[in-house]
Coordinates of C-alpha atoms in Angstrom, one line a residue:
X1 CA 0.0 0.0 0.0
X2 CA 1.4 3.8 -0.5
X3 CA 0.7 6.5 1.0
X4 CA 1.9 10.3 -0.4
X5 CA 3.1 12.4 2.2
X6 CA 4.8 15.6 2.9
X7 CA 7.8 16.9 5.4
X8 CA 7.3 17.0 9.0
X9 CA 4.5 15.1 9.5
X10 CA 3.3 11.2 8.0
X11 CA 0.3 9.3 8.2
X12 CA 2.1 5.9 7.9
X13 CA 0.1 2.8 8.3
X14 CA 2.4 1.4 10.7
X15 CA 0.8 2.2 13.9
X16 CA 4.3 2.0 15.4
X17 CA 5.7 4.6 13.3
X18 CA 2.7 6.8 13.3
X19 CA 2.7 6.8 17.3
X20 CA 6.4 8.3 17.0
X21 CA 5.8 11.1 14.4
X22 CA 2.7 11.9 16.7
X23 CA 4.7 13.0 19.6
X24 CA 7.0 14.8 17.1
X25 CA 4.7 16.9 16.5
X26 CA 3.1 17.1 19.9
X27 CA 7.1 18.5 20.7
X28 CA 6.7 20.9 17.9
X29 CA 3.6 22.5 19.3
X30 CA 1.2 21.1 17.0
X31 CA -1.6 18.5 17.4
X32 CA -0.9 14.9 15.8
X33 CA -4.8 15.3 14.4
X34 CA -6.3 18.3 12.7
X35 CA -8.5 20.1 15.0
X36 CA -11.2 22.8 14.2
X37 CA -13.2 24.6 16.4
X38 CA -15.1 27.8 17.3
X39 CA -13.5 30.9 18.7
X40 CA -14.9 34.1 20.1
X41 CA -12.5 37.2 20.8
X42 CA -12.3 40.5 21.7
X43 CA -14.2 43.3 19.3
X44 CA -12.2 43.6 16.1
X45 CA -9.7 40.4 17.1
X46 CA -10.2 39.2 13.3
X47 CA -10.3 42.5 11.5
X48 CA -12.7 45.2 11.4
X49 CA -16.2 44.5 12.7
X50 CA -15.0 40.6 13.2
X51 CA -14.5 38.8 16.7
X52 CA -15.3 35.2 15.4
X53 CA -13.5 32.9 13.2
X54 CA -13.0 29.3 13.0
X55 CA -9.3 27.6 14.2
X56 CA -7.9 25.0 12.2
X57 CA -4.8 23.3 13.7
X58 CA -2.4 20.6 13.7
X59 CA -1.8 17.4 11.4
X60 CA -4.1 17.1 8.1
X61 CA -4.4 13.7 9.1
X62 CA -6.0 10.6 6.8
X63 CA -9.9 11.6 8.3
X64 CA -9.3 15.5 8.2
X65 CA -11.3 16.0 5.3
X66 CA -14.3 14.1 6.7
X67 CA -14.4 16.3 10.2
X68 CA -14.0 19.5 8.2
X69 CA -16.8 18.5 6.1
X70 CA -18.8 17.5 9.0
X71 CA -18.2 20.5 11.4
X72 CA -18.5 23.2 8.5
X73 CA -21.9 21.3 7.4
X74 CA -23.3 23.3 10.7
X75 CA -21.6 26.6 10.2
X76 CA -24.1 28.6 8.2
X77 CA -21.6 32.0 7.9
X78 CA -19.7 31.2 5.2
X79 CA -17.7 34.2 5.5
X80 CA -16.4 33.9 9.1
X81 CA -13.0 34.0 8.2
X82 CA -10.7 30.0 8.8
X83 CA -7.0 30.4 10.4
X84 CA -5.1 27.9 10.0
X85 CA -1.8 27.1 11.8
X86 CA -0.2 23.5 10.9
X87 CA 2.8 21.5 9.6
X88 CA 1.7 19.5 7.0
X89 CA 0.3 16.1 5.9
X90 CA -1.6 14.4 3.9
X91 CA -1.6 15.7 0.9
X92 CA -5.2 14.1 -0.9
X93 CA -6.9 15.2 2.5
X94 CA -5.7 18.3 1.7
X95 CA -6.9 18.4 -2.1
X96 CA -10.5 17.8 -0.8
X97 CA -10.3 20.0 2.1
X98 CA -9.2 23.1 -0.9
X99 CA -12.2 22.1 -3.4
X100 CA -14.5 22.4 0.0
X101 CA -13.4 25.4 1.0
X102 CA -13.3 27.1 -2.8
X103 CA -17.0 25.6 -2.8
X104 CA -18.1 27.6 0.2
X105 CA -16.0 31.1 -1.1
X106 CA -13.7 30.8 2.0
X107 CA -12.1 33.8 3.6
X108 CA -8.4 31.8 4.7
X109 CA -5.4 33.4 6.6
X110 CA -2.5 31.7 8.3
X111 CA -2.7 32.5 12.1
X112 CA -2.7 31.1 15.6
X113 CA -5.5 30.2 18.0
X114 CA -4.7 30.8 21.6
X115 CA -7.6 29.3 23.8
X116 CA -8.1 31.0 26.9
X117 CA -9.0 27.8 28.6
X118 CA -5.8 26.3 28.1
X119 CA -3.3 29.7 28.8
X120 CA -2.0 27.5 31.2
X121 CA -0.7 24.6 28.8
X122 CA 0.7 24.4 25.9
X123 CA -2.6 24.6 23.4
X124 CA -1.7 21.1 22.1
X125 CA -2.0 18.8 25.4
X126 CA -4.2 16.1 26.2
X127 CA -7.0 18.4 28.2
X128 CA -6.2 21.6 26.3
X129 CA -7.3 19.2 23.0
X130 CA -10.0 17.5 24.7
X131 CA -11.5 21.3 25.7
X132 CA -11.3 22.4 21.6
X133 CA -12.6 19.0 20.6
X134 CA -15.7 19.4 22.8
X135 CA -17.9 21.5 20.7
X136 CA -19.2 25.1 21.5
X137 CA -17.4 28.6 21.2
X138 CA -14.2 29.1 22.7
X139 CA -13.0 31.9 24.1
X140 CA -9.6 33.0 22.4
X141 CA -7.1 35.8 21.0
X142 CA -5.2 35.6 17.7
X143 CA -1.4 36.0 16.8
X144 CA -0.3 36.0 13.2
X145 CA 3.1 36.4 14.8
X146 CA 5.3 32.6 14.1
X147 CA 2.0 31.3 12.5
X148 CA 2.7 28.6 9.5
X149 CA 0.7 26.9 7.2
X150 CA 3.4 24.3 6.1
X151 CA 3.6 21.6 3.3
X152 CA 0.0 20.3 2.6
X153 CA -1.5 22.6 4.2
X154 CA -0.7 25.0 1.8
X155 CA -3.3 23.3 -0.7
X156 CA -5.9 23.2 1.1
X157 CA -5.0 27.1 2.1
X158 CA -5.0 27.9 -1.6
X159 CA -8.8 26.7 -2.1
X160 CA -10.3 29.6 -0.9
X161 CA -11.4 32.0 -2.5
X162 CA -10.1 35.0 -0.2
X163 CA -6.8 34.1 1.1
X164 CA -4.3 36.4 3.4
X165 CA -0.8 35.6 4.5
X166 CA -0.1 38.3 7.7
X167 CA 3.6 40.0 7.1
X168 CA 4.3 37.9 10.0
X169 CA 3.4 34.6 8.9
X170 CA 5.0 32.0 6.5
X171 CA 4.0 29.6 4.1
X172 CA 6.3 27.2 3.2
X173 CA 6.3 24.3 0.4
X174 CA 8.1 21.3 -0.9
X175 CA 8.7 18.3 -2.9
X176 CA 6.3 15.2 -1.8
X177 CA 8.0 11.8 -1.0
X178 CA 6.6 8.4 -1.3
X179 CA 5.9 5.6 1.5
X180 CA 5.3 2.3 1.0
X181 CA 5.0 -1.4 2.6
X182 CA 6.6 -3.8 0.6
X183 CA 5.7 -7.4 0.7
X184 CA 7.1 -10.3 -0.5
X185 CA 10.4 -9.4 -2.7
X186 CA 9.9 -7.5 -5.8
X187 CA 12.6 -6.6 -8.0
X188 CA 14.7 -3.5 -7.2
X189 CA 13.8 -2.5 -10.6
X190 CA 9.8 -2.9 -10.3
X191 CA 10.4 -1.1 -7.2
X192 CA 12.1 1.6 -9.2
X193 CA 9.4 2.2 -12.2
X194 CA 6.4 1.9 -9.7
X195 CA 8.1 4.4 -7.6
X196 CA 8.2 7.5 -10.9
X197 CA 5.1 6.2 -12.2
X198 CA 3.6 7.5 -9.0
X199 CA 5.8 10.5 -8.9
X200 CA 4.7 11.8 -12.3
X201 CA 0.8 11.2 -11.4
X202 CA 1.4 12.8 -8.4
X203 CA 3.0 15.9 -10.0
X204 CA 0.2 15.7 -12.2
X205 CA -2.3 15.7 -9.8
X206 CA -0.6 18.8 -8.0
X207 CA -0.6 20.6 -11.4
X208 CA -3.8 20.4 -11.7
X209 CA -5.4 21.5 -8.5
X210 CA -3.0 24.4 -8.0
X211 CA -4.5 25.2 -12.0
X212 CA -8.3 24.8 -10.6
X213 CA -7.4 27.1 -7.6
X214 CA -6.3 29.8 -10.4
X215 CA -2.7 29.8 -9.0
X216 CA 0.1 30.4 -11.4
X217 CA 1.9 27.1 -13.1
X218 CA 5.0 28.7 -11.6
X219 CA 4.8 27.5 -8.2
X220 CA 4.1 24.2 -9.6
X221 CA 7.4 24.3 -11.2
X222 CA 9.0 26.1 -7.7
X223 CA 7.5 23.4 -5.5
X224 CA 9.1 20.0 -7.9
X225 CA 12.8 21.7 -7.2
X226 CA 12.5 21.6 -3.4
X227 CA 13.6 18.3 -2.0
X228 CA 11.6 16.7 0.6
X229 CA 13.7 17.3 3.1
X230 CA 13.8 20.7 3.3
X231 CA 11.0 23.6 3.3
X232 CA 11.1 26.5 1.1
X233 CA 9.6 29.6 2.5
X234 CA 7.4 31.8 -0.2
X235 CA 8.8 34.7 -0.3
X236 CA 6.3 38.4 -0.6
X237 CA 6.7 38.8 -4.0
X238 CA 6.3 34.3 -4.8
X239 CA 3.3 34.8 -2.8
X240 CA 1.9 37.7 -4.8
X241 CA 3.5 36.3 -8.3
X242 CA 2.2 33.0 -7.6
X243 CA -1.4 34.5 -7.1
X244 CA -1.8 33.3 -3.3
X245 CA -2.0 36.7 -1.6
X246 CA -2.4 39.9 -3.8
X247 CA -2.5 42.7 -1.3
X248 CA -0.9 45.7 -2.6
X249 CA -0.2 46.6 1.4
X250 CA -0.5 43.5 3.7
X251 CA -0.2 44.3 7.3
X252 CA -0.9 43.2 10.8
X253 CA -3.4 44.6 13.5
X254 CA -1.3 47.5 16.4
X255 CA -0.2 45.0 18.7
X256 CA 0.8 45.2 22.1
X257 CA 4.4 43.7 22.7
X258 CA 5.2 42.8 26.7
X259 CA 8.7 44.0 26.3
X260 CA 11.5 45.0 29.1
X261 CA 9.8 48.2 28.1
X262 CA 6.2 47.5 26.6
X263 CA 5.3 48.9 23.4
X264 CA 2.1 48.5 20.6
X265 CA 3.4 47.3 16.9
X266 CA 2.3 47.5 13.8
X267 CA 3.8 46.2 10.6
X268 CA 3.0 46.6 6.3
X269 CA 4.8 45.5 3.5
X270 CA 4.4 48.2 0.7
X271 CA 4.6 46.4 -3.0
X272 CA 7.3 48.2 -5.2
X273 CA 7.7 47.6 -9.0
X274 CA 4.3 45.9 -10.0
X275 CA 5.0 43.1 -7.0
X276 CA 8.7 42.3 -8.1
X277 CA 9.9 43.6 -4.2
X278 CA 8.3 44.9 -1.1
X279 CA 9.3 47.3 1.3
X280 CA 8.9 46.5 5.2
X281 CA 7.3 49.4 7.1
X282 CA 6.8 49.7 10.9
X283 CA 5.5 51.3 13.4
X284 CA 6.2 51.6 17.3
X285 CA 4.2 53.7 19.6
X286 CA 5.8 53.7 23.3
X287 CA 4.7 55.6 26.5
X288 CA 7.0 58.0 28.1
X289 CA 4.6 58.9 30.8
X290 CA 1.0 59.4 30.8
X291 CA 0.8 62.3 28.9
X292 CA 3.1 61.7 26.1
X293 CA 4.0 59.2 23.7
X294 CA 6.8 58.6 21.0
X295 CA 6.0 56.9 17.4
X296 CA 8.5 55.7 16.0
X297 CA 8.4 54.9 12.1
X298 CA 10.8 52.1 10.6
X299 CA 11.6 51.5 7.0
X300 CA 13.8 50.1 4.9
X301 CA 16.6 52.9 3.3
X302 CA 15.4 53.2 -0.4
X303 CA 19.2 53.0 -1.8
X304 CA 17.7 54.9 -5.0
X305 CA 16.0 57.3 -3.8
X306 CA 17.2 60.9 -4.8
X307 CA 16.9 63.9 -2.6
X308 CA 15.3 64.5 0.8
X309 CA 11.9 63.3 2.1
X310 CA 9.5 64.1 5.0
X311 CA 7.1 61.7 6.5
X312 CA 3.8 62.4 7.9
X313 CA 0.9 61.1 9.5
X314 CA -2.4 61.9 9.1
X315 CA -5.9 61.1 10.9
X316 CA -8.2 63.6 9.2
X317 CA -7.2 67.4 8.7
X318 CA -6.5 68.4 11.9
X319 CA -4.0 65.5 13.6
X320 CA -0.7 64.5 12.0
X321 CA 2.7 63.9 13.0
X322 CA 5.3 65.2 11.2
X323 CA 8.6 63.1 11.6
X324 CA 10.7 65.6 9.8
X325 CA 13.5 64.8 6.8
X326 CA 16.3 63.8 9.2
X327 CA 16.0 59.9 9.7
X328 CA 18.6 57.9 12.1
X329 CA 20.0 54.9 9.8
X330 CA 20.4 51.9 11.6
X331 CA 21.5 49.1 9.6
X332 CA 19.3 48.9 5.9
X333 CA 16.3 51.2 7.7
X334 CA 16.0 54.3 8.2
X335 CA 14.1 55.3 11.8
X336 CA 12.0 58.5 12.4
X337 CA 10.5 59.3 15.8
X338 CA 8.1 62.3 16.6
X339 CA 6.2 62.6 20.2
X340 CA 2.6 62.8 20.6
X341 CA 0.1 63.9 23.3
X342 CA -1.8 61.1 24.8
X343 CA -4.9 62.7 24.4
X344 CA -4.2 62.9 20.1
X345 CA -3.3 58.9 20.8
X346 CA -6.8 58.2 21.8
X347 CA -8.7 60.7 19.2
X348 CA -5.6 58.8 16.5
X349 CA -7.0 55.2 17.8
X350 CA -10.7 56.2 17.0
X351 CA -10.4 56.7 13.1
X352 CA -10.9 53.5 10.9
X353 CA -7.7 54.7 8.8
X354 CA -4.6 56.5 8.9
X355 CA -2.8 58.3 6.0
X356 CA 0.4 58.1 5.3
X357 CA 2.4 60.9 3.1
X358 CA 5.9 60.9 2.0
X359 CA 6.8 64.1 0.4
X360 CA 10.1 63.7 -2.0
X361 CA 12.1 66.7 -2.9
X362 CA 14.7 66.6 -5.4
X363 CA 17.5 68.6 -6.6
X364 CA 15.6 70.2 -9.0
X365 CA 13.1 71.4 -6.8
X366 CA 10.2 69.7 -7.7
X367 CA 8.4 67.9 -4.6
X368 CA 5.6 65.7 -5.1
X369 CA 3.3 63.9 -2.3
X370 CA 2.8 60.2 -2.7
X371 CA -0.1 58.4 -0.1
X372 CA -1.1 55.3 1.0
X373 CA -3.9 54.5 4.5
X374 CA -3.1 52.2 7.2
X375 CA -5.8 51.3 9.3
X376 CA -6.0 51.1 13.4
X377 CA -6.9 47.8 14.1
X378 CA -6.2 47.1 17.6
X379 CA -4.9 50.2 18.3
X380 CA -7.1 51.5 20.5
X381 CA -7.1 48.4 23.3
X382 CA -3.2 48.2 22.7
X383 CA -3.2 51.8 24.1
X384 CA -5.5 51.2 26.8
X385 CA -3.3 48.4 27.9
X386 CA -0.5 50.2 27.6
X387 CA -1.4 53.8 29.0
X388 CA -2.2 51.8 32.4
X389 CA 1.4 51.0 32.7
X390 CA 2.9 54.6 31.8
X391 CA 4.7 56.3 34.5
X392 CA 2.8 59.8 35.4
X393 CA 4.1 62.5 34.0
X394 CA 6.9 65.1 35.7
X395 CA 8.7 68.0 34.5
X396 CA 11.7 66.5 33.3
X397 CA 10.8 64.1 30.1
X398 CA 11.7 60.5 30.4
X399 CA 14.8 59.4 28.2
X400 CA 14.3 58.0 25.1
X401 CA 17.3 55.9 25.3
X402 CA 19.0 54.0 22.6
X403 CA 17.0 52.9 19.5
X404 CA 15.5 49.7 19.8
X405 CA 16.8 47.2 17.5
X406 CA 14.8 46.7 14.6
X407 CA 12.9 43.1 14.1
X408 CA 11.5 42.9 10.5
X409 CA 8.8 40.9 9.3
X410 CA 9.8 37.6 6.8
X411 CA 12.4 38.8 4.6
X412 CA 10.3 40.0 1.4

């Protein structure tokens, strides 16, 4: 009997071998079965006017596509949005899994489910699983941070219809192998042909359902020249060549990070050249006491850029921050910081968007303005959090100190 199967996790039907690559993954932080389940957050925890989504995690094991089929049977929203967050595995489970979600015009992004109910373990043991398998709405937050959707579970990913990778997140994709039983003692050679025949029909197969899904032939042609045993992360402009994510601005929600010293992230990847590069942008917002707060704006040093540029931010006509034309270069970015009144945080945190103007001037004089909006996602509670912590304010300012160092998303 073979089985096809992808890197880092196999559905062998050795029950002895299957047992061990379970508590591989169990070590790795995944579970050894695909789970999916209900989750509930905070207002705006999935985007805007969104705190409910479904979690999909763990192995696509050999009755994945059967569950899914089951549980989404009951789900009459079609467009709660599906996160997914999971190493691999079998790879037909996963072709059925993509035709049912491309059937039901799926909303799909890679991120991680954090059940409240299990805080306390490690979201893949024994009572944590037992809680998510038990049906009912789970209370949780969601981190695109780390999140993966690995090896087969990139197919079923690419079936629907709306899909997001988070400039935080990775896909990554391989080369499948082959595992067989033998019995009895064929020739090496029988061995040999069967083994081709059933790599040609399975890059066949593959060629075909990345075709259905509308995805270009090229990642077809990436995916053959991986070997198995390693993983080839998509890069920004693979995933918006290849047709996965198409996003002229992908970005995250403002997070809050529990630093030494706390502070709320953000972070965007702006396409350049019609998709051939993208440039990482973020933003840092920290608390110097209760009445003031620094943004700081990170970006990588456009090399050919001519000339002298000022940065602004804009939340209507009457609040902006003006970061000046004098940026500190650390490393490939450039870092611009500008203070701003707690009370303009809060009035910043309650518009949908943000504008964002670069204004270029060049040696012959000519300036233009180019734009782009961000929006405040999670801004607002980030701040909240955050303010609670800030020092009260005294006469003498509190030290900026050093820059902090700067931690870019997945190299575009």
């Amino acid at each position: 009997m073979f089985v096809r199967l992808l890197l880092l996790v196999a559905s062998l039907s050795i029950p002895g071998a299957s047992r061990a690559e379970e508590t591989t993954a169990e070590k790795a932080g995944f579970a050894p079965k695909f789970t999916i389940y209900l989750a509930k957050g905070a207002a705006n925890a999935c985007g805007v006017n969104c705190d409910r989504w479904i979690a999909v995690e763990g192995e696509v094991d050999r009755d994945a596509a059967a569950r899914i089929r089951r549980f989404l049977a009951g789900v009459k929203d079609t467009q709660r949005p599906i996160y997914f967050h999971s190493p691999g595995g079998n790879v037909e489970q996963s072709y059925v899994i993509g035709r049912l979600l491309r059937s039901r015009k799926a909303i799909a992004r890679v991120g991680r489910t954090i059940a409240t109910a299990c805080a306390a373990g490690t979201q893949v043991d024994a009572a944590c699983l037992k809680i998510k398998n038990a049906g009912g709405e789970l209370e949780a937050e969601l981190s695109t941070r780390g999140a993966m959707c690995n090896s087969a579970c990139g197919y079923l990913f690419l079936g629907a219809a709306t899909r997001e990778v988070a400039p935080d997140a990775a896909m990554g994709v391989h080369n499948s192998r082959l595992v067989f039983v033998v019995r009895g003692h064929p020739p090496a050679q029988a061995l040999a042909d069967y083994r081709q025949r059933q790599m040609l029909t399975a890059d066949r197969e593959r060629a075909a359902f990345l075709a259905a899904m509308g995805i270009n032939r090229e990642l077809n042609d990436l995916i053959r020249t991986v070997k198995f045993e390693t993983m080839h992360l998509l890069t920004r402009p693979e995933l918006y060549r290849f047709g996965i994510d198409t996003r002229p601005l992908p970005e995250t929600m403002w997070t809050l990070e529990k630093a030494a010293r706390p502070y709320i992230h953000k972070t965007a990847l702006e396409r350049r050249d019609n998709g051939a590069s993208f440039r990482m942008l973020e933003w840092r917002l920290f608390c110097e006491n209760k009445d003031r707060a620094r943004l700081m704006f990170v970006r990588e040093f456009d090399e050919g850029a001519a000339g002298k540029s000022t940065v602004v931010m804009m939340a209507g006509a009457d609040r902006f921050v003006a970061f000046g034309r004098y940026p500190a270069r650390v490393g490939k970015y450039e870092v611009w910081s500008d203070t701003l009144a707690s009370a303009a945080v809060k009035a910043v945190s309650a518009m949908p968007h943000l504008q964002v103007g670069e204004s270029m001037s060049t040696s012959d004089g000519k300036a233009g303005l180019a734009t782009f909006d961000i929006d405040t996602t999670g801004l607002e509670p980030a701040w909240t959090q955050l303010l609670a912590s800030c020092p009260v304010a005294t006469t003498s300012p509190r030290p900026m100190g050093p820059l902090p160092s700067v931690s870019a998303a997945p190299a575009p």
